[in-house]
Amino acid sequence: MSNRQYEILIVEDNPGDLELITEFLEEQSVSLHIFHAKDFKECKNLLTVEKLAVNVILLDLSLPDKNGASLILEMMDISPDIPIIVLTGYADVRFSVNSLALGISDYLLKDDLSSSSLYKSILYSIERKKKSIELEESEKRYSNLFHLSPQPMWVYDLETLEFLDVNDAAIEHYGYNREEFMAMTIRDIRSEEDIPELEAAMLFIKNSDQNHFDGTFRNRKKSGEFIRLDIKANKIWFKNREANVVLATDITDRLNYIKAIENQNEKLKEIAWLQSHVVRAPVARLMSLVGLIKNYENTEEEQNELLDYILMSARELDDVIRSISNKTNKI
């Protein structure tokens, strides 16, 4: 028994079968709202014109104006989000399997029908449809996140390493089109010398209990240009295959910038050493010469000689300063 109210549409042209189905339903549910259509035309009007919202449709396969597979296909077209349970008097196993393949939720024989079996089928069909819709919405959200991401993303098979999907950002960044990606494995975007690093990473991923993996790798674009990437990967099931979905961030420019900063630092260290060692010599000489002029009485000849030494030291200091200036301008 259930306290939930079910809105049920019965599509049935036989009054006796309609009465029997209604009795079965009323035995199980205390809160029930039943709608009835005697043929497909009336059913279509209820669902598409009157916008009738129901939890489940119980469908007789032999209606006066439509029957069989064509009836199922049209019902699926006008009510794709409502579970449909076929009720029929014909035990055709092949047709029942085909009907399920077309998208109906269940296939029940009227001769075997009971209140309990009908009630269980309704509950299971509603729950399966709900989960199916949730799964479709989840897959749609994943697809949007994946394909609209501005960062390169791809999915690859963990066993074969084949690409299973790539987004537009990856296609634009690497230069391969979708068909070329789908014909490659993740080995093909690496150089031979990087394969051992890839194999070590794959061994770690397969043996790890973690579902995510981070790392920095080198990849090769279609143009042959190598790029460095920050990789973030998560294990998923993709089309019944164990796979990894990868988000890749190109850090090549960032690493090149860091390398340039390191080179600049080395040159600044060289300049600092030059200032502390090379500049000190002419400065010390100038200070000594000034002291000789200031503290001692010198002849005119000695005075001129000391001034010549001062001029020579000043020129030496000027050369050192020019050298430092040239090195600084090159940084």
Coordinates of C-alpha atoms in Angstrom, one line a residue:
M1 CA 0.0 0.0 0.0
S2 CA 1.2 3.5 -0.6
N3 CA 0.0 7.0 0.4
R4 CA 1.5 8.6 -2.7
Q5 CA -1.0 9.8 -5.3
Y6 CA -0.4 8.3 -8.8
E7 CA -1.7 9.9 -11.9
I8 CA -2.2 7.1 -14.4
L9 CA -3.4 7.1 -18.0
I10 CA -4.9 3.9 -19.2
V11 CA -5.1 3.6 -23.0
E12 CA -7.5 0.8 -23.6
D13 CA -10.5 0.2 -25.9
N14 CA -11.9 -2.9 -24.2
P15 CA -14.3 -1.9 -21.4
G16 CA -13.8 -5.3 -19.6
D17 CA -10.0 -4.9 -19.6
L18 CA -10.3 -1.3 -18.4
E19 CA -12.5 -2.3 -15.5
L20 CA -10.2 -5.2 -14.5
I21 CA -7.1 -2.9 -14.6
T22 CA -8.8 -0.3 -12.6
E23 CA -9.8 -2.8 -10.0
F24 CA -6.2 -4.0 -9.7
L25 CA -5.0 -0.5 -9.3
E26 CA -7.5 0.4 -6.7
E27 CA -6.5 -2.6 -4.6
Q28 CA -3.0 -1.3 -4.2
S29 CA -3.1 2.4 -4.1
V30 CA -5.3 4.4 -1.7
S31 CA -4.6 7.6 -3.6
L32 CA -5.1 7.2 -7.3
H33 CA -6.2 9.4 -10.2
I34 CA -7.0 7.5 -13.3
F35 CA -7.4 9.0 -16.8
H36 CA -8.7 7.0 -19.7
A37 CA -8.3 7.2 -23.5
K38 CA -10.1 4.6 -25.7
D39 CA -7.7 5.1 -28.7
F40 CA -4.5 6.7 -29.9
K41 CA -6.1 9.8 -31.1
E42 CA -7.8 10.5 -27.8
C43 CA -4.5 9.7 -26.0
K44 CA -2.5 12.1 -28.2
N45 CA -5.1 14.8 -27.6
L46 CA -4.8 14.4 -23.8
L47 CA -1.0 14.5 -23.8
T48 CA -0.2 17.1 -26.4
V49 CA -3.2 19.4 -26.5
E50 CA -4.5 19.2 -22.9
K51 CA -0.9 18.7 -21.6
L52 CA -2.0 16.0 -19.3
A53 CA 0.7 15.2 -16.8
V54 CA 0.8 11.6 -15.5
N55 CA 3.2 9.3 -13.7
V56 CA 2.8 6.3 -16.0
I57 CA 0.9 5.2 -19.1
L58 CA -0.7 1.7 -19.3
L59 CA -0.9 1.0 -23.0
D60 CA -3.0 -1.7 -24.9
L61 CA -1.1 -2.6 -28.0
S62 CA -4.1 -3.2 -30.1
L63 CA -6.1 0.0 -30.4
P64 CA -8.7 0.7 -33.1
D65 CA -6.6 3.4 -34.9
K66 CA -3.1 2.2 -34.3
N67 CA -1.2 -0.9 -33.0
G68 CA 2.1 -2.7 -32.6
A69 CA 5.5 -1.1 -33.1
S70 CA 4.1 2.0 -34.9
L71 CA 1.9 2.7 -31.8
I72 CA 4.9 2.3 -29.5
L73 CA 7.0 4.7 -31.6
E74 CA 4.4 7.3 -31.7
M75 CA 3.7 7.0 -28.0
M76 CA 7.5 7.4 -27.3
D77 CA 7.5 10.5 -29.5
I78 CA 4.6 12.3 -27.7
S79 CA 5.5 11.2 -24.2
P80 CA 9.3 10.7 -24.0
D81 CA 9.6 11.4 -20.3
I82 CA 6.7 9.2 -19.1
P83 CA 7.2 5.5 -18.5
I84 CA 5.0 3.3 -20.7
I85 CA 3.9 -0.2 -19.7
V86 CA 2.5 -2.3 -22.5
L87 CA -0.4 -4.5 -21.6
T88 CA -1.3 -7.1 -24.2
G89 CA -3.0 -10.4 -24.7
Y90 CA -0.4 -11.7 -27.2
A91 CA 2.7 -13.6 -25.9
D92 CA 5.3 -12.8 -28.5
V93 CA 8.7 -12.9 -26.9
R94 CA 10.6 -11.4 -29.8
F95 CA 8.1 -8.5 -30.1
S96 CA 8.3 -8.0 -26.3
V97 CA 12.2 -7.7 -26.5
N98 CA 11.9 -5.4 -29.5
S99 CA 9.4 -3.2 -27.6
L100 CA 11.7 -2.9 -24.6
A101 CA 14.5 -1.9 -27.1
L102 CA 12.2 0.8 -28.5
G103 CA 12.1 2.4 -25.0
I104 CA 9.0 1.1 -23.2
S105 CA 9.4 0.4 -19.5
D106 CA 7.7 -3.0 -19.2
Y107 CA 5.8 -5.6 -21.2
L108 CA 3.0 -7.4 -19.3
L109 CA 0.6 -10.1 -20.5
K110 CA -3.0 -9.5 -19.5
D111 CA -3.6 -13.2 -18.8
D112 CA -0.8 -13.2 -16.2
L113 CA -1.7 -9.8 -14.7
S114 CA -2.4 -9.5 -11.0
S115 CA -2.9 -6.6 -8.7
S116 CA 0.6 -7.1 -7.2
S117 CA 2.5 -7.6 -10.5
L118 CA 0.9 -4.5 -12.0
Y119 CA 1.6 -2.4 -8.9
K120 CA 5.3 -3.5 -8.8
S121 CA 5.7 -2.8 -12.5
I122 CA 4.3 0.7 -12.1
L123 CA 6.6 1.5 -9.1
Y124 CA 9.7 0.0 -10.8
S125 CA 9.0 1.8 -14.1
I126 CA 8.5 5.2 -12.5
E127 CA 11.7 4.8 -10.5
R128 CA 13.7 3.5 -13.5
K129 CA 12.4 6.5 -15.6
K130 CA 13.4 8.9 -12.9
K131 CA 16.9 7.5 -12.7
S132 CA 17.2 7.4 -16.4
I133 CA 16.2 11.1 -16.7
E134 CA 18.7 12.0 -13.9
L135 CA 21.4 10.1 -15.7
E136 CA 20.7 11.9 -19.0
E137 CA 20.8 15.3 -17.2
S138 CA 24.0 14.3 -15.5
E139 CA 25.6 13.3 -18.8
K140 CA 24.3 16.5 -20.4
R141 CA 26.0 18.6 -17.7
Y142 CA 29.2 16.6 -18.1
S143 CA 29.1 17.1 -21.8
N144 CA 28.5 20.9 -21.4
L145 CA 31.4 21.2 -18.9
F146 CA 33.6 19.1 -21.1
H147 CA 32.9 20.7 -24.5
L148 CA 32.5 24.3 -23.4
S149 CA 35.7 24.3 -21.2
P150 CA 38.3 26.9 -22.5
Q151 CA 41.0 24.5 -21.3
P152 CA 42.0 21.5 -23.4
M153 CA 40.3 18.3 -22.2
W154 CA 40.2 14.7 -23.4
V155 CA 39.0 11.3 -22.4
Y156 CA 41.2 8.2 -23.0
D157 CA 40.8 4.5 -22.5
L158 CA 42.9 3.4 -19.5
E159 CA 43.7 0.0 -21.1
T160 CA 44.4 0.9 -24.8
L161 CA 45.3 4.6 -24.2
E162 CA 43.1 5.5 -27.2
F163 CA 41.5 8.9 -27.3
L164 CA 37.7 8.5 -26.7
D165 CA 36.7 12.1 -26.8
V166 CA 38.3 15.6 -27.1
N167 CA 36.9 19.1 -26.6
D168 CA 37.2 22.0 -29.0
A169 CA 39.9 23.7 -26.9
A170 CA 42.2 20.6 -27.3
I171 CA 41.6 20.5 -31.1
E172 CA 42.5 24.2 -31.4
H173 CA 45.5 24.0 -29.1
Y174 CA 47.1 20.9 -30.5
G175 CA 46.2 21.4 -34.2
Y176 CA 44.7 17.9 -34.8
N177 CA 41.1 17.6 -36.0
R178 CA 38.7 15.4 -34.1
E179 CA 39.1 12.4 -36.6
E180 CA 42.9 12.6 -36.2
F181 CA 42.6 12.6 -32.4
M182 CA 40.2 9.6 -32.5
A183 CA 42.7 7.6 -34.5
M184 CA 45.6 8.2 -32.0
T185 CA 46.5 7.2 -28.5
I186 CA 48.1 9.5 -25.8
R187 CA 51.5 7.9 -26.8
D188 CA 51.2 9.7 -30.1
I189 CA 51.4 13.2 -28.6
R190 CA 54.7 12.4 -26.8
S191 CA 58.2 11.9 -28.0
E192 CA 60.0 8.5 -27.7
E193 CA 62.2 9.9 -24.9
D194 CA 59.0 10.8 -22.9
I195 CA 57.4 7.3 -23.2
P196 CA 59.1 5.8 -20.1
E197 CA 57.7 8.7 -18.0
L198 CA 54.2 8.0 -19.5
E199 CA 54.5 4.3 -18.7
A200 CA 55.5 5.0 -15.2
A201 CA 52.5 7.3 -14.7
M202 CA 50.1 4.7 -16.2
L203 CA 51.5 2.0 -13.9
F204 CA 50.9 4.3 -10.9
I205 CA 47.4 5.1 -12.0
K206 CA 46.4 1.5 -12.6
N207 CA 47.8 0.4 -9.2
S208 CA 46.5 3.3 -7.2
D209 CA 43.3 3.4 -5.2
Q210 CA 43.0 7.1 -5.9
N211 CA 40.6 8.2 -8.6
H212 CA 42.6 11.3 -9.4
F213 CA 46.1 12.0 -10.7
D214 CA 48.1 15.2 -11.0
G215 CA 51.4 15.6 -12.9
T216 CA 53.5 17.7 -15.3
F217 CA 54.2 16.3 -18.7
R218 CA 55.6 17.3 -22.1
N219 CA 53.4 16.9 -25.1
R220 CA 54.0 17.5 -28.8
K221 CA 51.6 19.5 -31.0
K222 CA 50.8 18.5 -34.6
S223 CA 53.3 21.3 -35.7
G224 CA 56.1 19.5 -33.8
E225 CA 56.2 22.1 -31.1
F226 CA 56.7 20.8 -27.6
I227 CA 54.7 22.2 -24.7
R228 CA 54.7 21.6 -21.0
L229 CA 51.4 20.8 -19.3
D230 CA 50.0 20.7 -15.8
I231 CA 47.7 17.6 -16.0
K232 CA 44.7 16.8 -13.7
A233 CA 43.0 13.4 -14.4
N234 CA 40.1 11.6 -12.9
K235 CA 38.9 8.0 -13.5
I236 CA 35.4 7.7 -15.0
W237 CA 33.3 5.1 -16.9
F238 CA 32.9 6.4 -20.4
K239 CA 30.6 4.4 -22.8
N240 CA 31.2 1.2 -20.7
R241 CA 35.0 1.6 -20.8
E242 CA 37.3 2.5 -17.9
A243 CA 38.8 5.8 -18.8
N244 CA 40.5 8.9 -17.5
V245 CA 39.1 12.4 -18.2
V246 CA 42.0 14.9 -18.4
L247 CA 42.1 18.7 -17.9
A248 CA 45.4 20.1 -19.3
T249 CA 46.8 23.6 -18.6
D250 CA 49.6 24.7 -20.9
I251 CA 52.3 26.1 -18.6
T252 CA 55.0 26.5 -21.2
D253 CA 55.0 30.3 -21.1
R254 CA 55.0 30.3 -17.3
L255 CA 58.1 28.1 -17.2
N256 CA 59.8 30.1 -19.9
Y257 CA 59.2 33.3 -17.9
I258 CA 60.6 31.7 -14.7
K259 CA 63.7 30.6 -16.7
A260 CA 64.1 34.2 -18.0
I261 CA 63.9 35.5 -14.4
E262 CA 66.5 33.0 -13.3
N263 CA 68.8 34.1 -16.1
Q264 CA 68.3 37.8 -15.1
N265 CA 69.2 37.0 -11.5
E266 CA 72.5 35.4 -12.6
K267 CA 73.4 38.5 -14.6
L268 CA 72.5 40.8 -11.6
K269 CA 74.7 38.7 -9.4
E270 CA 77.6 39.2 -11.9
I271 CA 77.0 42.9 -11.9
A272 CA 76.9 43.0 -8.1
W273 CA 80.3 41.1 -8.0
L274 CA 81.7 43.6 -10.5
Q275 CA 80.6 46.5 -8.3
S276 CA 82.1 45.1 -5.1
H277 CA 85.5 44.0 -6.6
V278 CA 86.4 46.0 -9.8
V279 CA 85.0 49.4 -8.7
R280 CA 86.7 49.2 -5.3
A281 CA 90.3 49.3 -6.8
P282 CA 90.1 52.8 -8.6
V283 CA 88.0 54.3 -5.8
A284 CA 90.6 53.2 -3.1
R285 CA 93.4 54.6 -5.3
L286 CA 91.6 58.0 -5.6
M287 CA 91.1 58.2 -1.9
S288 CA 94.8 57.6 -1.3
L289 CA 95.9 60.2 -3.9
V290 CA 93.6 62.8 -2.4
G291 CA 95.1 62.0 1.0
L292 CA 98.6 62.6 -0.3
I293 CA 97.7 65.9 -1.8
K294 CA 95.8 67.1 1.3
N295 CA 98.2 65.9 4.0
Y296 CA 101.7 66.5 2.5
E297 CA 103.5 69.5 1.0
N298 CA 104.4 68.5 -2.5
T299 CA 106.5 70.1 -5.1
E300 CA 104.8 71.4 -8.2
E301 CA 106.2 68.4 -10.1
E302 CA 105.0 65.9 -7.5
Q303 CA 101.6 67.7 -7.4
N304 CA 101.2 67.4 -11.2
E305 CA 102.2 63.7 -11.0
L306 CA 99.6 63.0 -8.3
L307 CA 96.9 64.8 -10.4
D308 CA 97.9 62.6 -13.4
Y309 CA 97.3 59.5 -11.3
I310 CA 94.0 60.9 -10.1
L311 CA 92.9 61.5 -13.8
M312 CA 94.0 57.9 -14.7
S313 CA 92.1 56.4 -11.8
A314 CA 89.0 58.4 -12.7
R315 CA 89.2 57.2 -16.3
E316 CA 89.5 53.6 -15.1
L317 CA 86.5 54.1 -12.9
D318 CA 84.6 55.6 -15.8
D319 CA 85.4 52.5 -17.9
V320 CA 84.1 50.2 -15.2
I321 CA 80.8 52.2 -14.9
R322 CA 80.3 52.1 -18.6
S323 CA 80.8 48.3 -18.5
I324 CA 78.2 47.9 -15.8
S325 CA 75.8 50.2 -17.7
N326 CA 76.2 48.0 -20.9
K327 CA 75.6 44.8 -19.0
T328 CA 72.5 46.3 -17.2
N329 CA 71.0 47.4 -20.6
K330 CA 71.2 43.8 -21.9
I331 CA 69.1 42.4 -19.1

